[in-house]
């Protein structure tokens, strides 16, 4: 089993956009755009190690050696609702990737995730999977989503979030040490309601304007 790892993406563009996300005065339109743009940049980092192979292409001038992707195909799995906000941004980079959806909400009393929807690509076992959810709070939703995807046979799974709490990172590492976690920030912790502090509030509500 691969060693657990957390990658914090400290790129200035990501951090600048994250500052806008955190700001309570940022409205729905801009918030949604920023989530999508950060997702694109995070996906760029998370796909850094994809295997490539050498090919020959004919340029208008001469024959050239070039490199193309050679590994397994990708599948993106956003956790509804908030993960949906990241989908457009990552699909922009890898338009051929298939998309699965897992619907989960957190029970406000127990903070345990409740699954209400699950539709994954039929061939997910043959794909490398990237789970999307901007918030990794207690980690319950991410752990359950990865468990579900593994039950369908997928072997290589990564998690792209935006903000995480130490508790969530620890739990996902403990339950699924093979899953690399990509975040733009590791925040201080959680409040009594399981919200990340300082965080950015409720990502789903801010993306879809349902506050
Ligand atoms: C939020 C967030 C994550 C989850 C994180 O979803 O978008 O999916 O909570 O919490 P956890 O790490 O403690 O499981 P929420 O339940 O608010 O649903 P929504 O995305 O539909 O708003």
mmCIF file of C-alpha atoms and ligand atoms in Angstrom:
data_model
loop_
_atom_site.group_PDB
_atom_site.id
_atom_site.type_symbol
_atom_site.label_atom_id
_atom_site.label_comp_id
_atom_site.label_asym_id
_atom_site.label_seq_id
_atom_site.Cartn_x
_atom_site.Cartn_y
_atom_site.Cartn_z
ATOM 1 C CA UNK A 1 0.000 0.000 0.000
ATOM 2 C CA UNK A 2 1.235 3.460 -0.961
ATOM 3 C CA UNK A 3 2.358 5.822 1.805
ATOM 4 C CA UNK A 4 -0.328 8.284 2.825
ATOM 5 C CA UNK A 5 0.214 11.784 1.546
ATOM 6 C CA UNK A 6 -1.198 15.263 1.648
ATOM 7 C CA UNK A 7 -0.299 17.777 -1.058
ATOM 8 C CA UNK A 8 -0.931 21.428 -0.226
ATOM 9 C CA UNK A 9 -1.126 23.443 -3.427
ATOM 10 C CA UNK A 10 0.474 26.743 -2.538
ATOM 11 C CA UNK A 11 0.518 28.225 -6.032
ATOM 12 C CA UNK A 12 -0.101 32.005 -5.808
ATOM 13 C CA UNK A 13 -3.084 31.877 -8.166
ATOM 14 C CA UNK A 14 -4.742 29.185 -6.033
ATOM 15 C CA UNK A 15 -4.076 31.105 -2.827
ATOM 16 C CA UNK A 16 -5.370 34.378 -4.325
ATOM 17 C CA UNK A 17 -8.583 32.743 -5.488
ATOM 18 C CA UNK A 18 -8.932 31.003 -2.115
ATOM 19 C CA UNK A 19 -8.789 34.405 -0.383
ATOM 20 C CA UNK A 20 -11.758 35.481 -2.515
ATOM 21 C CA UNK A 21 -13.629 32.280 -1.622
ATOM 22 C CA UNK A 22 -13.122 32.847 2.087
ATOM 23 C CA UNK A 23 -14.407 36.427 1.928
ATOM 24 C CA UNK A 24 -18.005 36.530 3.147
ATOM 25 C CA UNK A 25 -18.696 39.422 0.766
ATOM 26 C CA UNK A 26 -17.981 37.310 -2.323
ATOM 27 C CA UNK A 27 -21.286 36.643 -4.080
ATOM 28 C CA UNK A 28 -22.596 33.437 -5.638
ATOM 29 C CA UNK A 29 -21.505 34.168 -9.227
ATOM 30 C CA UNK A 30 -17.911 34.928 -8.311
ATOM 31 C CA UNK A 31 -17.772 32.149 -5.704
ATOM 32 C CA UNK A 32 -18.862 29.556 -8.251
ATOM 33 C CA UNK A 33 -16.317 30.818 -10.789
ATOM 34 C CA UNK A 34 -13.501 30.718 -8.218
ATOM 35 C CA UNK A 35 -14.336 27.149 -7.106
ATOM 36 C CA UNK A 36 -14.213 26.045 -10.723
ATOM 37 C CA UNK A 37 -10.943 27.877 -11.439
ATOM 38 C CA UNK A 38 -9.270 26.507 -8.303
ATOM 39 C CA UNK A 39 -10.438 23.025 -9.303
ATOM 40 C CA UNK A 40 -8.708 23.414 -12.669
ATOM 41 C CA UNK A 41 -5.440 24.414 -10.998
ATOM 42 C CA UNK A 42 -5.676 21.646 -8.382
ATOM 43 C CA UNK A 43 -6.366 19.096 -11.121
ATOM 44 C CA UNK A 44 -3.257 20.294 -12.950
ATOM 45 C CA UNK A 45 -1.266 19.379 -9.816
ATOM 46 C CA UNK A 46 -3.061 16.080 -9.224
ATOM 47 C CA UNK A 47 -2.395 14.901 -12.783
ATOM 48 C CA UNK A 48 1.288 15.838 -12.675
ATOM 49 C CA UNK A 49 2.393 12.197 -12.393
ATOM 50 C CA UNK A 50 0.214 10.648 -15.095
ATOM 51 C CA UNK A 51 2.306 8.357 -17.290
ATOM 52 C CA UNK A 52 3.159 9.379 -20.842
ATOM 53 C CA UNK A 53 4.702 7.652 -23.821
ATOM 54 C CA UNK A 54 6.724 8.904 -26.725
ATOM 55 C CA UNK A 55 5.106 9.227 -30.144
ATOM 56 C CA UNK A 56 6.117 10.802 -33.416
ATOM 57 C CA UNK A 57 4.072 13.586 -34.936
ATOM 58 C CA UNK A 58 4.526 15.494 -38.130
ATOM 59 C CA UNK A 59 4.693 19.230 -37.554
ATOM 60 C CA UNK A 60 4.266 21.569 -40.545
ATOM 61 C CA UNK A 61 8.094 21.664 -40.584
ATOM 62 C CA UNK A 62 9.421 18.194 -39.749
ATOM 63 C CA UNK A 63 8.951 14.989 -37.797
ATOM 64 C CA UNK A 64 8.988 15.561 -34.044
ATOM 65 C CA UNK A 65 9.047 13.374 -30.988
ATOM 66 C CA UNK A 66 6.198 14.183 -28.605
ATOM 67 C CA UNK A 67 4.605 12.715 -25.492
ATOM 68 C CA UNK A 68 1.001 11.669 -25.006
ATOM 69 C CA UNK A 69 -0.884 10.244 -22.036
ATOM 70 C CA UNK A 70 -0.478 6.485 -21.881
ATOM 71 C CA UNK A 71 -1.997 5.341 -18.599
ATOM 72 C CA UNK A 72 -5.492 4.365 -17.619
ATOM 73 C CA UNK A 73 -8.369 6.668 -18.375
ATOM 74 C CA UNK A 74 -9.760 8.948 -15.687
ATOM 75 C CA UNK A 75 -13.091 9.244 -13.927
ATOM 76 C CA UNK A 76 -14.149 12.239 -11.845
ATOM 77 C CA UNK A 77 -16.555 11.653 -8.982
ATOM 78 C CA UNK A 78 -17.990 14.824 -7.416
ATOM 79 C CA UNK A 79 -19.682 14.429 -4.045
ATOM 80 C CA UNK A 80 -23.022 16.266 -4.327
ATOM 81 C CA UNK A 81 -23.748 18.989 -3.971
ATOM 82 C CA UNK A 82 -20.643 21.060 -3.420
ATOM 83 C CA UNK A 83 -18.339 18.783 -5.461
ATOM 84 C CA UNK A 84 -20.402 19.635 -8.532
ATOM 85 C CA UNK A 85 -18.965 23.128 -8.379
ATOM 86 C CA UNK A 86 -15.527 21.674 -9.135
ATOM 87 C CA UNK A 87 -16.593 19.485 -12.045
ATOM 88 C CA UNK A 88 -16.589 22.014 -14.865
ATOM 89 C CA UNK A 89 -13.097 23.155 -13.877
ATOM 90 C CA UNK A 90 -11.575 19.678 -14.002
ATOM 91 C CA UNK A 91 -13.539 18.528 -17.062
ATOM 92 C CA UNK A 92 -12.058 21.501 -18.857
ATOM 93 C CA UNK A 93 -8.614 19.863 -18.514
ATOM 94 C CA UNK A 94 -9.676 16.251 -19.123
ATOM 95 C CA UNK A 95 -12.826 16.386 -21.249
ATOM 96 C CA UNK A 96 -12.693 12.662 -22.076
ATOM 97 C CA UNK A 97 -12.946 11.608 -18.417
ATOM 98 C CA UNK A 98 -16.144 9.852 -17.377
ATOM 99 C CA UNK A 99 -18.113 11.279 -14.484
ATOM 100 C CA UNK A 100 -19.767 9.476 -11.581
ATOM 101 C CA UNK A 101 -21.969 11.156 -8.975
ATOM 102 C CA UNK A 102 -22.285 10.362 -5.292
ATOM 103 C CA UNK A 103 -24.959 12.246 -3.372
ATOM 104 C CA UNK A 104 -24.351 12.688 0.347
ATOM 105 C CA UNK A 105 -25.464 15.133 2.966
ATOM 106 C CA UNK A 106 -24.312 15.357 6.538
ATOM 107 C CA UNK A 107 -26.873 14.651 9.208
ATOM 108 C CA UNK A 108 -26.752 17.926 11.166
ATOM 109 C CA UNK A 109 -27.036 16.124 14.534
ATOM 110 C CA UNK A 110 -24.680 13.160 14.138
ATOM 111 C CA UNK A 111 -22.499 14.768 11.387
ATOM 112 C CA UNK A 112 -22.530 11.331 9.731
ATOM 113 C CA UNK A 113 -22.896 11.304 5.941
ATOM 114 C CA UNK A 114 -26.187 10.029 4.515
ATOM 115 C CA UNK A 115 -25.998 8.648 0.971
ATOM 116 C CA UNK A 116 -28.913 9.557 -1.305
ATOM 117 C CA UNK A 117 -27.538 9.035 -4.807
ATOM 118 C CA UNK A 118 -24.901 6.872 -6.432
ATOM 119 C CA UNK A 119 -24.265 6.516 -10.139
ATOM 120 C CA UNK A 120 -20.769 5.530 -11.217
ATOM 121 C CA UNK A 121 -19.363 4.716 -14.668
ATOM 122 C CA UNK A 122 -19.792 1.014 -15.457
ATOM 123 C CA UNK A 123 -16.072 0.607 -16.165
ATOM 124 C CA UNK A 124 -14.871 2.534 -13.093
ATOM 125 C CA UNK A 125 -12.701 -0.444 -12.021
ATOM 126 C CA UNK A 126 -10.538 0.168 -15.107
ATOM 127 C CA UNK A 127 -10.119 3.886 -14.438
ATOM 128 C CA UNK A 128 -8.063 6.112 -12.163
ATOM 129 C CA UNK A 129 -10.544 8.004 -10.020
ATOM 130 C CA UNK A 130 -10.434 11.577 -8.719
ATOM 131 C CA UNK A 131 -13.012 12.372 -6.024
ATOM 132 C CA UNK A 132 -14.056 16.028 -5.804
ATOM 133 C CA UNK A 133 -15.400 17.858 -2.770
ATOM 134 C CA UNK A 134 -14.283 21.365 -1.772
ATOM 135 C CA UNK A 135 -14.664 20.663 1.952
ATOM 136 C CA UNK A 136 -12.963 17.902 3.966
ATOM 137 C CA UNK A 137 -14.387 18.529 7.437
ATOM 138 C CA UNK A 138 -14.793 15.436 9.663
ATOM 139 C CA UNK A 139 -13.829 13.358 6.626
ATOM 140 C CA UNK A 140 -16.934 11.176 6.884
ATOM 141 C CA UNK A 141 -18.259 11.998 3.405
ATOM 142 C CA UNK A 142 -14.901 11.472 1.680
ATOM 143 C CA UNK A 143 -14.250 8.191 3.530
ATOM 144 C CA UNK A 144 -17.671 6.789 2.576
ATOM 145 C CA UNK A 145 -17.353 7.955 -1.029
ATOM 146 C CA UNK A 146 -13.934 6.304 -1.415
ATOM 147 C CA UNK A 147 -15.214 3.106 0.248
ATOM 148 C CA UNK A 148 -18.072 2.986 -2.243
ATOM 149 C CA UNK A 149 -15.758 3.531 -5.210
ATOM 150 C CA UNK A 150 -13.334 0.858 -3.980
ATOM 151 C CA UNK A 151 -16.239 -1.608 -3.656
ATOM 152 C CA UNK A 152 -16.790 -1.084 -7.378
ATOM 153 C CA UNK A 153 -13.212 -2.218 -8.005
ATOM 154 C CA UNK A 154 -11.300 1.030 -8.556
ATOM 155 C CA UNK A 155 -7.676 0.725 -7.419
ATOM 156 C CA UNK A 156 -6.193 4.197 -7.818
ATOM 157 C CA UNK A 157 -8.131 6.982 -6.149
ATOM 158 C CA UNK A 158 -7.153 10.571 -5.380
ATOM 159 C CA UNK A 159 -9.081 13.221 -3.504
ATOM 160 C CA UNK A 160 -9.130 16.865 -4.592
ATOM 161 C CA UNK A 161 -10.600 19.285 -2.083
ATOM 162 C CA UNK A 162 -10.047 22.974 -1.459
ATOM 163 C CA UNK A 163 -10.079 23.354 2.325
ATOM 164 C CA UNK A 164 -9.498 20.604 4.871
ATOM 165 C CA UNK A 165 -9.536 20.287 8.643
ATOM 166 C CA UNK A 166 -6.820 18.228 10.347
ATOM 167 C CA UNK A 167 -9.497 15.824 11.635
ATOM 168 C CA UNK A 168 -10.727 15.115 8.097
ATOM 169 C CA UNK A 169 -7.245 14.607 6.686
ATOM 170 C CA UNK A 170 -6.358 12.265 9.561
ATOM 171 C CA UNK A 171 -9.536 10.228 9.140
ATOM 172 C CA UNK A 172 -9.212 9.862 5.374
ATOM 173 C CA UNK A 173 -5.543 8.883 5.761
ATOM 174 C CA UNK A 174 -6.422 6.361 8.458
ATOM 175 C CA UNK A 175 -9.265 4.695 6.550
ATOM 176 C CA UNK A 176 -7.732 4.989 3.080
ATOM 177 C CA UNK A 177 -3.958 5.476 3.364
ATOM 178 C CA UNK A 178 -3.543 4.870 -0.363
ATOM 179 C CA UNK A 179 -5.542 7.991 -1.298
ATOM 180 C CA UNK A 180 -3.463 11.115 -1.954
ATOM 181 C CA UNK A 181 -5.232 14.247 -0.742
ATOM 182 C CA UNK A 182 -4.840 17.572 -2.597
ATOM 183 C CA UNK A 183 -5.900 20.716 -0.740
ATOM 184 C CA UNK A 184 -5.354 24.452 -1.151
ATOM 185 C CA UNK A 185 -5.360 24.911 2.633
ATOM 186 C CA UNK A 186 -5.218 22.907 5.831
ATOM 187 C CA UNK A 187 -7.276 24.986 8.252
ATOM 188 C CA UNK A 188 -7.280 25.099 12.043
ATOM 189 C CA UNK A 189 -10.144 22.793 12.936
ATOM 190 C CA UNK A 190 -13.891 22.400 13.260
ATOM 191 C CA UNK A 191 -16.558 24.249 15.218
ATOM 192 C CA UNK A 192 -19.236 22.486 17.290
ATOM 193 C CA UNK A 193 -21.391 22.046 14.159
ATOM 194 C CA UNK A 194 -18.601 20.435 12.178
ATOM 195 C CA UNK A 195 -17.867 23.540 10.071
ATOM 196 C CA UNK A 196 -14.250 24.175 9.117
ATOM 197 C CA UNK A 197 -12.596 27.134 10.904
ATOM 198 C CA UNK A 198 -11.814 29.658 9.584
ATOM 199 C CA UNK A 199 -13.075 27.936 6.410
ATOM 200 C CA UNK A 200 -15.438 29.652 4.010
ATOM 201 C CA UNK A 201 -18.871 28.769 5.357
ATOM 202 C CA UNK A 202 -21.143 26.236 3.637
ATOM 203 C CA UNK A 203 -19.650 25.618 0.193
ATOM 204 C CA UNK A 204 -22.823 24.030 -1.225
ATOM 205 C CA UNK A 205 -24.968 26.958 -0.150
ATOM 206 C CA UNK A 206 -22.497 29.513 -1.462
ATOM 207 C CA UNK A 207 -22.124 27.758 -4.839
ATOM 208 C CA UNK A 208 -25.836 27.335 -5.403
ATOM 209 C CA UNK A 209 -27.056 30.459 -3.630
ATOM 210 C CA UNK A 210 -29.226 28.582 -1.138
ATOM 211 C CA UNK A 211 -28.176 30.357 2.059
HETATM 212 C C1 LIG B 1 -20.559 19.370 3.135
HETATM 213 C C2 LIG B 1 -19.373 19.416 2.187
HETATM 214 C C3 LIG B 1 -18.867 17.994 2.199
HETATM 215 C C4 LIG B 1 -19.174 17.566 3.604
HETATM 216 C C5 LIG B 1 -17.900 17.642 4.403
HETATM 217 O O1 LIG B 1 -21.666 18.881 2.476
HETATM 218 O O2 LIG B 1 -19.698 19.844 0.906
HETATM 219 O O3 LIG B 1 -19.523 17.150 1.292
HETATM 220 O O4 LIG B 1 -20.138 18.473 4.146
HETATM 221 O O5 LIG B 1 -18.121 17.218 5.691
HETATM 222 P P1 LIG B 1 -17.482 15.910 6.319
HETATM 223 O O6 LIG B 1 -16.050 15.893 5.908
HETATM 224 O O7 LIG B 1 -17.667 16.155 7.791
HETATM 225 O O8 LIG B 1 -18.252 14.722 5.825
HETATM 226 P P2 LIG B 1 -23.166 19.093 2.997
HETATM 227 O O9 LIG B 1 -23.609 17.996 3.901
HETATM 228 O O10 LIG B 1 -23.303 20.488 3.546
HETATM 229 O O11 LIG B 1 -24.000 18.919 1.686
HETATM 230 P P3 LIG B 1 -24.067 19.873 0.392
HETATM 231 O O12 LIG B 1 -22.744 19.721 -0.342
HETATM 232 O O13 LIG B 1 -25.199 19.295 -0.367
HETATM 233 O O14 LIG B 1 -24.298 21.290 0.839
#
